[in-house]
Amino acid sequence: MNISLLLEMAAEAAPDRVGLVCDGKRWTYAELLAAARGAYELIEQSGAQYVALLDESSEAAVIALFGAALAGVPYCPLNYRLADADLAALLDRIAPALVVGDEERVTRIAGDQGHTVLSREEFTLKAQETVPGDDRVYDMGEGIAVQLFTSGTTGTPKAAILRHSNLLGYILGTVEFASAEEDDAAIMVVPPYHIAGISAIMSSVYSNRRIVMLPAFSPEGWLKLVDAEKATNAFVVPTMLGRIIAAMETTPADVSSLRAISYGGGKMPLEVISKALALFPNTGFTNAYGLTETSSTIALLGPDDHRAALASDDPKVRARLTSLGQALPTVEIVIRDEDGNILPPGEAGEIYVRGDQVSGEYKEKSALVEGGWFPTRDAGYIDEDGYIFLSGRADDVIVRGGENMSPGEIEDVLLTHAAIADACACAVPSVEWGEAVGIAVVVREGHGAPGEDELKELIRGRLRSSRVPDKIAFVAELPYNEMGKLLRREVKKILAD
Amino acid sequence: MKPGTRLKSVADDTEVMVIRTGGGTIECGGSPMAEEKPADLAPLAADFSAGTLMGKRYVDADGQYELLCVKPGKGSLSVDGVALVIKDAKPLPASD
């Protein structure tokens, strides 16, 4: 099986429907398929072992993804925000590649690695003009469809690989073919090197839902494009949603066309999602939890769950607004302790997942354990009704005198304080305990900073005394990466000073 | 037969991709499906002429077989003479 099937089926069922809008240009499914086939020929001629993209989102991402699939060569979008030396090292690991995008930069930092480099415009134009030779045979898709380098916050970036069978397993299991109406349009802002950017292309194409690309995110640009294209669907990361809400006060835009907003990629502050639910009363919100190694989403908190949680007086139901929702029907999720034993509901441990869409595979080695389970390194628990709660990365656990503590429970308590807008707990060195709790908090605008004793009392009153912080820092804001992931190691540095 | 194999009906336009398969004979319109389409079509069996729908997944009762219809036709799918049914999937909210 090969993911190119998704585009072929869309082009067969709705050849003249517009599948993509980017920078004002509109592409039908028939045009996209023809360009993907042209790209296949360009890839074959170049002799490339990989197709890389070093660029913001554009039609080139769609053409390169499916063109690479037809050619049986992994598609490897790269993070253009990386420093030259780091990027050159990644390019070297995929040489010789057909690199689409920043020609000048690739030539300058990796000119001797044997790559074929085409600018976005050249690639798109050539792909449209080229027709595969008669003797060419499209790949049957036994192998790797996509290779994504992990962000490498803990060392050298790992090359996560997703096979055609993983990605098709995800799409066929979660998306109904041609289920979108002619007017449906999904606005896409995630960068192309993120798994959500790749799954968004595939889901939209298979459901025949028009993709509206916004190559560089700004909240004002997003609001205007939603209005202009009458977008019905959107995926955002939490930081983007926060900025969109703030911009709505000053940017007039009609966003009533939005039927569904999904979000993921980092923890959603309760305050932001509550505000969003009020500002978009007719929009269904979905929290999607997933990882690169699982071909994107493995658990969902759907629109009904959101509204029910918001309207409920039951603290257990209300708390679900901060949960990841329930596992997709096509995957299994369990929580295990350090010895690998499956834990009962309510007990925290590491989140494990398995299913067709789960690759858990790196180029170097597979991370799957016995039974095909993938240890996510995310820590959390599942309640009696199957709602999954995330408490942080397994590596973020604070070990104080042999007692394991998750930063999430401490942060949740801090965020109940009216004057605290954001909070992060992490381990700080302790002579007595090995590690102890340190917290960094952001004071809400218009409020005075609470006293250190007040915060300690708050935690002592709600959690065990071992959770009481040894060190407290007040900061203007917490460090997040561009996808909205909290950079805990940066917070550790702040607390070390 | 490997998952991913494309099969064509010899009695109508239906084409499927095999997602899961046991050892039985996969048929459409009452005749075994093949990787290549013959020059002359076989007659469509009356009992297997309900038609196939593009993008639907067809399964047997035991969950041994799963076929994705990638091209629709007038025939209907079966394995060893037993009709397959459309896989019922609860629609999920769009997540990406």
XYZ file of C-alpha atoms in Angstrom:
593
model
C 0.000 0.000 0.000
C 1.122 3.505 -0.791
C -0.124 6.879 0.498
C -0.281 8.136 -3.109
C -3.563 6.189 -3.200
C -5.155 9.022 -1.179
C -4.493 11.605 -3.886
C -5.305 9.170 -6.697
C -8.714 8.448 -5.176
C -9.453 12.156 -4.660
C -8.477 12.875 -8.284
C -10.624 9.967 -9.472
C -13.724 10.961 -7.491
C -13.481 14.757 -7.727
C -10.900 15.729 -10.385
C -12.130 19.318 -10.765
C -12.667 20.105 -7.100
C -10.206 22.624 -5.644
C -8.001 20.698 -3.209
C -5.507 23.396 -2.282
C -5.299 27.173 -2.059
C -1.903 28.764 -1.453
C -0.851 32.361 -2.031
C -4.025 32.929 -4.038
C -3.379 30.041 -6.453
C -5.979 27.260 -6.580
C -5.147 23.634 -7.384
C -7.639 20.942 -8.335
C -7.048 17.323 -7.305
C -6.361 16.427 -10.954
C -3.698 19.161 -11.133
C -2.118 18.062 -7.856
C -1.957 14.435 -9.001
C -0.433 15.418 -12.355
C 2.203 17.495 -10.540
C 2.942 14.644 -8.094
C 3.513 12.345 -11.059
C 5.792 14.952 -12.632
C 7.679 15.205 -9.335
C 8.084 11.422 -9.371
C 9.851 11.694 -12.737
C 12.111 14.504 -11.428
C 13.016 12.354 -8.406
C 13.787 9.325 -10.596
C 15.995 11.421 -12.883
C 17.905 12.944 -9.960
C 18.802 9.567 -8.444
C 17.943 10.993 -5.016
C 17.604 8.695 -1.997
C 15.367 11.185 -0.170
C 13.136 14.117 -1.024
C 13.742 16.950 1.433
C 11.776 20.148 1.896
C 13.475 23.183 3.381
C 10.697 25.702 3.115
C 7.498 27.004 4.638
C 4.214 25.317 3.725
C 3.181 25.660 0.090
C 1.864 23.544 -2.768
C 5.416 22.156 -3.009
C 4.881 20.275 0.288
C 1.850 18.455 -1.124
C 3.507 17.708 -4.473
C 6.745 16.550 -2.833
C 4.962 14.319 -0.277
C 2.988 12.407 -2.908
C 5.732 12.572 -5.564
C 8.199 10.972 -3.146
C 5.607 8.289 -2.325
C 5.147 7.444 -6.010
C 8.931 7.202 -6.372
C 9.292 5.020 -3.275
C 11.682 7.503 -1.674
C 11.183 8.845 1.880
C 9.890 12.411 2.155
C 11.889 14.331 4.734
C 10.758 17.884 5.527
C 13.402 19.768 7.504
C 13.133 22.444 10.167
C 14.312 25.668 8.510
C 14.676 27.269 11.943
C 17.716 25.115 12.770
C 21.167 26.674 12.920
C 23.389 26.139 9.843
C 25.656 23.548 11.452
C 22.748 21.443 12.772
C 20.928 21.624 9.449
C 24.059 20.682 7.480
C 24.477 17.608 9.711
C 20.898 16.485 8.983
C 21.299 17.100 5.233
C 24.420 14.947 5.323
C 22.413 12.077 6.837
C 20.002 12.060 3.866
C 22.470 12.638 0.999
C 21.991 12.456 -1.906
C 18.589 14.147 -1.695
C 16.405 16.193 -3.958
C 16.079 19.300 -1.795
C 13.187 21.650 -2.469
C 13.308 25.161 -1.046
C 16.093 27.422 0.175
C 18.582 26.894 -2.673
C 21.058 29.512 -1.511
C 21.288 28.072 1.993
C 21.671 24.433 0.935
C 24.385 25.357 -1.540
C 26.208 27.398 1.085
C 26.093 24.921 3.993
C 25.896 21.550 2.203
C 27.137 22.270 -1.327
C 29.558 19.323 -1.257
C 27.047 16.656 -0.182
C 25.796 15.724 -3.655
C 22.246 17.074 -3.377
C 20.063 18.220 -6.246
C 18.540 21.537 -5.194
C 15.459 23.220 -6.649
C 13.720 26.369 -5.448
C 10.024 26.094 -4.633
C 9.057 27.821 -7.892
C 11.399 25.701 -10.057
C 10.221 22.468 -8.474
C 6.530 23.307 -8.827
C 6.884 24.469 -12.416
C 8.989 21.481 -13.496
C 6.660 19.051 -11.732
C 3.739 20.473 -13.692
C 5.595 20.331 -17.015
C 7.128 16.871 -16.654
C 5.387 13.650 -17.627
C 6.733 10.278 -16.407
C 8.357 8.059 -19.030
C 6.327 5.110 -20.395
C 8.559 2.523 -18.751
C 8.349 4.029 -15.248
C 6.589 2.004 -12.550
C 5.086 3.651 -9.498
C 6.174 2.310 -6.136
C 3.942 -0.248 -4.401
C 4.659 1.260 -1.002
C 6.354 -1.495 0.987
C 8.735 0.938 2.584
C 9.157 4.293 4.291
C 6.858 7.154 3.327
C 8.112 9.857 5.670
C 11.228 10.428 7.749
C 11.098 13.135 10.390
C 13.991 14.200 12.553
C 12.993 14.636 16.190
C 13.767 18.009 17.731
C 16.816 16.573 19.495
C 16.340 18.370 22.796
C 17.997 15.420 24.525
C 20.881 14.869 22.122
C 21.429 14.140 18.425
C 18.114 14.280 16.514
C 16.671 10.808 15.917
C 15.279 9.890 12.488
C 11.705 8.727 13.115
C 10.345 6.707 10.213
C 6.730 6.289 9.206
C 5.872 3.521 6.772
C 3.109 3.732 4.179
C 1.225 1.136 6.223
C 1.383 3.321 9.376
C 0.134 6.474 7.660
C -2.567 4.693 5.643
C -3.623 2.829 8.781
C -4.162 6.197 10.458
C -6.033 7.835 7.566
C -8.218 4.862 6.594
C -9.043 4.253 10.257
C -10.018 7.838 11.088
C -11.170 9.624 7.915
C -14.235 8.813 5.829
C -13.428 9.075 2.117
C -14.980 12.075 0.309
C -16.916 13.024 3.434
C -16.332 16.774 3.046
C -18.866 19.115 1.448
C -17.834 21.116 -1.619
C -17.532 24.292 0.526
C -15.473 22.736 3.325
C -12.035 24.252 3.785
C -9.340 23.595 6.378
C -6.911 26.387 7.197
C -3.429 24.971 7.716
C -0.738 26.760 9.705
C 1.484 24.062 11.187
C 4.956 23.939 9.668
C 5.524 21.220 7.046
C 8.205 19.469 9.123
C 5.738 18.697 11.900
C 3.743 15.437 11.845
C 0.508 17.441 12.166
C 1.400 19.253 8.932
C 1.745 15.939 7.109
C -1.357 14.292 8.558
C -3.376 17.439 7.781
C -2.486 17.147 4.094
C -3.445 13.475 3.963
C -6.727 13.779 5.933
C -7.894 16.753 3.924
C -7.059 15.160 0.580
C -8.775 11.881 1.485
C -11.911 13.604 2.770
C -11.820 15.903 -0.314
C -11.659 18.962 1.942
C -9.934 21.997 0.466
C -6.650 22.938 2.170
C -6.089 26.657 2.657
C -2.445 27.234 3.475
C -1.146 30.080 5.583
C 2.626 29.666 5.131
C 3.680 31.976 7.985
C 1.412 32.317 11.013
C 0.209 35.617 12.347
C -3.056 35.870 14.304
C -4.306 38.713 12.099
C -3.398 36.852 8.908
C -5.185 33.754 10.204
C -8.379 35.658 11.026
C -8.407 37.389 7.636
C -7.837 34.151 5.738
C -10.593 32.340 7.673
C -12.932 35.175 6.709
C -11.833 35.385 3.050
C -11.923 31.628 2.375
C -14.858 30.912 4.710
C -12.771 28.201 6.378
C -14.777 25.512 8.166
C -11.938 23.642 9.901
C -8.668 24.597 11.555
C -5.838 23.038 13.528
C -3.806 25.233 15.861
C -1.287 24.789 18.645
C -2.257 26.277 22.038
C 0.007 29.342 21.725
C -1.576 30.186 18.376
C -5.090 29.967 19.826
C -4.089 32.281 22.667
C -2.759 34.837 20.179
C -5.817 34.505 17.908
C -8.153 35.213 20.833
C -6.136 38.289 21.787
C -6.131 39.549 18.183
C -9.913 39.146 17.825
C -10.348 42.248 19.935
C -8.615 44.446 17.373
C -8.978 42.601 14.064
C -12.486 42.633 12.643
C -13.137 39.312 10.917
C -16.143 37.088 10.398
C -15.177 33.680 11.753
C -18.693 32.246 11.896
C -17.838 29.767 9.118
C -15.581 27.809 11.494
C -17.379 24.615 12.448
C -14.415 22.825 13.965
C -11.148 23.844 15.597
C -8.777 21.130 16.715
C -5.670 21.724 18.756
C -2.667 19.825 20.007
C 1.107 19.861 20.185
C 1.338 21.144 23.739
C -0.646 21.684 26.908
C -3.693 23.928 26.452
C -4.078 26.412 29.308
C -7.545 26.065 30.864
C -7.994 29.805 30.623
C -7.375 29.885 26.854
C -9.737 27.034 26.021
C -12.461 28.418 28.309
C -12.218 31.818 26.612
C -12.183 30.194 23.171
C -15.340 28.217 23.931
C -17.064 31.470 24.847
C -15.759 33.390 21.817
C -16.654 30.606 19.344
C -20.030 29.441 20.672
C -20.944 27.514 17.521
C -17.568 25.893 16.898
C -16.765 22.346 17.947
C -13.391 22.038 19.695
C -11.285 18.883 19.558
C -8.125 18.212 21.511
C -5.881 15.865 19.557
C -3.038 14.040 21.281
C -0.410 12.275 19.259
C 3.276 11.919 18.528
C 5.465 11.785 15.456
C 6.103 8.087 16.134
C 2.346 7.354 16.125
C 1.526 9.015 12.754
C -0.224 11.858 14.630
C -3.446 11.588 16.677
C -4.019 8.625 19.021
C -6.516 10.189 21.471
C -9.273 12.760 21.127
C -11.349 15.004 23.368
C -14.288 15.820 21.098
C -16.671 18.808 20.869
C -19.385 17.229 23.043
C -16.843 16.431 25.770
C -15.690 20.062 25.752
C -19.181 21.529 26.160
C -20.210 18.899 28.731
C -17.108 19.592 30.830
C -17.665 23.336 30.698
C -21.319 23.027 31.720
C -20.794 20.474 34.505
C -20.747 21.063 38.250
C -19.083 17.692 38.799
C -15.347 18.356 39.351
C -14.518 15.012 37.723
C -16.340 15.957 34.508
C -15.029 19.543 34.572
C -11.463 18.245 34.854
C -11.868 16.531 31.479
C -11.417 19.895 29.797
C -7.725 19.460 30.609
C -7.614 15.806 29.521
C -6.449 14.307 26.242
C -9.807 12.587 25.789
C -10.178 8.937 24.940
C -8.103 6.593 22.764
C -9.093 6.334 19.078
C -11.106 3.161 18.446
C -8.228 1.966 16.226
C -5.491 2.048 18.892
C -4.969 0.642 22.397
C -3.561 2.817 25.164
C -2.425 1.621 28.596
C -0.455 3.031 31.528
C 2.486 1.020 32.835
C 4.782 1.374 35.814
C 8.578 1.267 35.583
C 8.567 -2.543 35.651
C 6.148 -2.685 32.735
C 3.057 -3.727 34.735
C -0.257 -2.353 33.487
C -1.708 0.040 36.079
C -5.386 0.344 37.078
C -7.446 3.514 36.422
C -6.294 6.586 38.305
C -2.695 5.445 38.803
C 0.021 7.431 37.069
C 2.789 5.893 34.990
C 4.046 5.924 31.418
C 1.635 6.013 28.454
C 2.021 3.039 26.062
C 0.238 2.706 22.714
C -0.088 0.175 19.931
C -1.965 -0.064 16.633
C -1.463 -0.086 12.851
C -0.601 3.622 12.806
C 2.079 3.284 15.493
C 5.552 3.036 14.000
C 7.727 3.557 17.077
C 10.601 3.073 14.711
C 13.760 5.097 14.226
C 16.180 4.624 11.386
C 18.730 3.425 13.907
C 16.436 1.043 15.816
C 12.849 0.293 16.775
C 11.666 1.538 20.153
C 8.765 -0.934 20.257
C 8.719 -3.329 23.193
C 7.207 -6.801 23.492
C 3.728 -7.097 22.023
C 4.274 -4.164 19.650
C 3.756 -1.509 22.336
C 5.372 1.907 21.979
C 6.505 3.614 25.204
C 5.696 7.284 24.547
C 7.895 8.667 27.372
C 4.816 10.744 28.264
C 3.579 10.313 31.811
C -0.087 10.259 32.765
C -3.075 8.310 33.982
C -6.458 7.131 32.685
C -9.684 7.670 34.683
C -12.481 5.076 35.076
C -14.215 6.337 31.942
C -11.134 6.092 29.745
C -10.173 9.773 29.718
C -6.415 10.168 29.571
C -4.638 12.826 31.600
C -1.106 13.929 30.802
C 1.212 14.908 33.597
C 4.366 15.633 31.632
C 7.242 13.775 30.045
C 8.391 10.657 31.883
C 11.821 12.321 31.919
C 10.324 15.354 33.691
C 9.376 13.401 36.790
C 10.858 14.926 39.919
C 12.455 12.328 42.178
C 12.670 13.675 45.710
C 14.240 11.285 48.182
C 13.015 8.314 46.136
C 9.485 9.676 45.764
C 8.277 10.270 42.172
C 6.326 13.457 41.614
C 4.833 14.687 38.383
C 5.183 18.388 37.589
C 1.619 18.466 36.234
C -0.120 17.961 39.594
C 1.844 20.801 41.166
C 1.198 23.091 38.183
C -2.528 22.345 38.237
C -2.742 23.440 41.860
C -0.750 26.619 41.230
C -3.038 27.538 38.335
C -6.055 27.555 40.649
C -4.590 30.709 42.281
C -6.295 33.809 40.894
C -3.005 35.702 40.519
C -1.126 32.945 38.659
C -1.372 33.038 34.853
C 1.125 30.272 34.041
C 3.283 27.885 36.054
C 6.034 25.328 35.602
C 7.385 22.872 38.165
C 10.665 21.055 37.691
C 13.452 19.402 39.607
C 16.102 21.508 41.310
C 19.209 19.988 42.894
C 18.932 19.386 46.620
C 21.752 18.336 48.914
C 19.324 16.669 51.264
C 16.935 14.965 48.811
C 18.898 14.642 45.563
C 16.126 16.552 43.816
C 13.494 18.912 45.133
C 10.678 20.925 43.609
C 11.331 24.285 41.974
C 8.571 26.389 40.468
C 8.510 29.299 38.045
C 5.291 31.291 37.950
C 3.908 34.103 35.823
C 1.801 36.656 37.697
C -1.469 37.588 36.017
C -1.759 41.147 34.741
C -3.455 43.442 37.201
C -2.603 41.236 40.183
C 0.127 41.669 42.762
C 2.656 38.837 43.110
C 1.564 36.355 45.799
C 4.029 35.781 48.621
C 6.264 32.702 48.553
C 4.710 31.455 51.791
C 1.247 31.818 50.301
C 2.198 29.578 47.348
C 3.828 27.020 49.633
C 0.692 26.938 51.793
C -1.484 26.497 48.702
C 0.460 23.396 47.680
C 0.750 22.033 51.225
C -3.019 22.340 51.593
C -3.762 20.367 48.424
C -0.873 17.931 47.972
C 1.632 16.100 50.124
C 4.226 18.253 51.869
C 6.988 16.741 49.700
C 5.512 18.782 46.780
C 6.136 22.094 48.523
C 8.720 23.980 46.466
C 12.202 24.685 47.745
C 12.738 27.337 45.141
C 10.324 29.845 43.612
C 10.985 32.190 40.687
C 8.678 34.885 39.364
C 9.097 35.360 35.618
C 7.501 37.597 32.979
C 6.733 34.587 30.785
C 7.632 30.916 30.477
C 9.765 29.730 27.559
C 7.816 27.864 24.841
C 9.046 26.659 21.456
C 7.244 27.700 18.269
C 4.909 24.696 18.520
C 3.829 25.669 22.012
C 5.919 23.104 23.868
C 7.091 24.246 27.273
C 10.897 24.141 27.391
C 11.439 22.721 30.858
C 15.193 22.619 30.539
C 15.162 26.393 30.040
C 13.074 26.771 33.180
C 15.602 24.625 35.037
C 18.308 27.078 33.980
C 16.264 30.003 35.327
C 15.794 28.196 38.637
C 19.493 27.310 38.817
C 20.445 31.016 38.877
C -1.367 -12.212 -0.997
C 0.210 -9.161 0.607
C -1.656 -6.214 2.112
C -1.597 -3.408 -0.438
C -2.274 -5.703 -3.404
C -4.688 -4.171 -5.911
C -7.358 -6.482 -7.291
C -9.722 -5.867 -10.216
C -13.122 -7.330 -10.835
C -13.376 -9.467 -13.957
C -17.138 -8.805 -14.109
C -17.431 -5.027 -13.586
C -15.415 -1.833 -12.903
C -14.757 -2.501 -9.194
C -11.165 -2.268 -7.929
C -10.042 -2.884 -4.365
C -6.911 -2.627 -2.269
C -6.380 -5.522 0.111
C -5.917 -4.324 3.701
C -6.279 -7.716 5.420
C -6.764 -11.178 3.972
C -7.061 -14.838 4.921
C -6.491 -17.706 2.518
C -9.843 -17.650 0.695
C -10.814 -16.490 -2.787
C -11.780 -12.834 -3.056
C -14.567 -12.295 -5.575
C -16.579 -9.494 -7.134
C -19.771 -9.888 -9.133
C -19.547 -13.617 -8.403
C -16.131 -14.200 -10.054
C -12.635 -14.336 -8.494
C -10.853 -10.968 -8.688
C -7.521 -10.706 -10.502
C -4.533 -8.361 -10.661
C -5.085 -7.871 -14.393
C -8.373 -7.199 -16.087
C -9.318 -9.666 -18.868
C -10.192 -8.435 -22.372
C -13.681 -9.919 -22.111
C -15.684 -9.358 -18.946
C -17.314 -12.287 -17.165
C -21.089 -12.103 -16.655
C -22.268 -10.371 -13.489
C -23.924 -12.871 -11.114
C -27.386 -11.689 -10.103
C -26.730 -12.494 -6.428
C -23.615 -10.303 -6.411
C -24.786 -7.180 -8.246
C -25.625 -4.774 -5.435
C -22.679 -2.538 -6.366
C -19.576 -1.253 -4.558
C -18.983 2.244 -3.182
C -15.704 4.079 -3.515
C -13.808 4.626 -0.264
C -15.853 2.096 1.690
C -14.136 -0.743 3.503
C -15.662 -4.201 3.138
C -15.217 -6.864 5.808
C -16.311 -10.404 6.653
C -18.014 -11.433 9.877
C -14.809 -12.822 11.440
C -12.695 -9.751 10.729
C -10.258 -11.827 8.674
C -10.750 -9.875 5.455
C -10.781 -6.154 4.813
C -10.886 -4.589 1.346
C -10.878 -0.886 0.454
C -12.897 -0.060 -2.652
C -10.712 2.274 -4.734
C -12.953 2.193 -7.816
C -16.700 1.537 -7.698
C -18.639 -0.894 -9.892
C -21.886 -2.800 -10.287
C -20.731 -6.051 -8.703
C -20.606 -6.825 -5.003
C -17.753 -8.314 -3.021
C -17.568 -11.764 -1.487
C -15.072 -14.329 -0.190
C -15.684 -17.979 -1.133
C -19.253 -17.113 -2.026
C -20.064 -15.295 1.240
C -20.964 -11.624 0.783
C -18.820 -8.985 2.519
C -20.422 -6.041 4.300
C -19.477 -2.376 4.652
C -17.380 -1.752 7.741
C -19.329 0.398 10.147
C -17.127 3.154 11.499
C -18.295 5.786 13.945
C -17.436 9.172 12.439
C -14.674 10.937 14.379
C -14.265 14.689 14.708
C -11.541 16.036 12.402
C -8.339 16.204 14.390
C -5.855 17.624 11.885
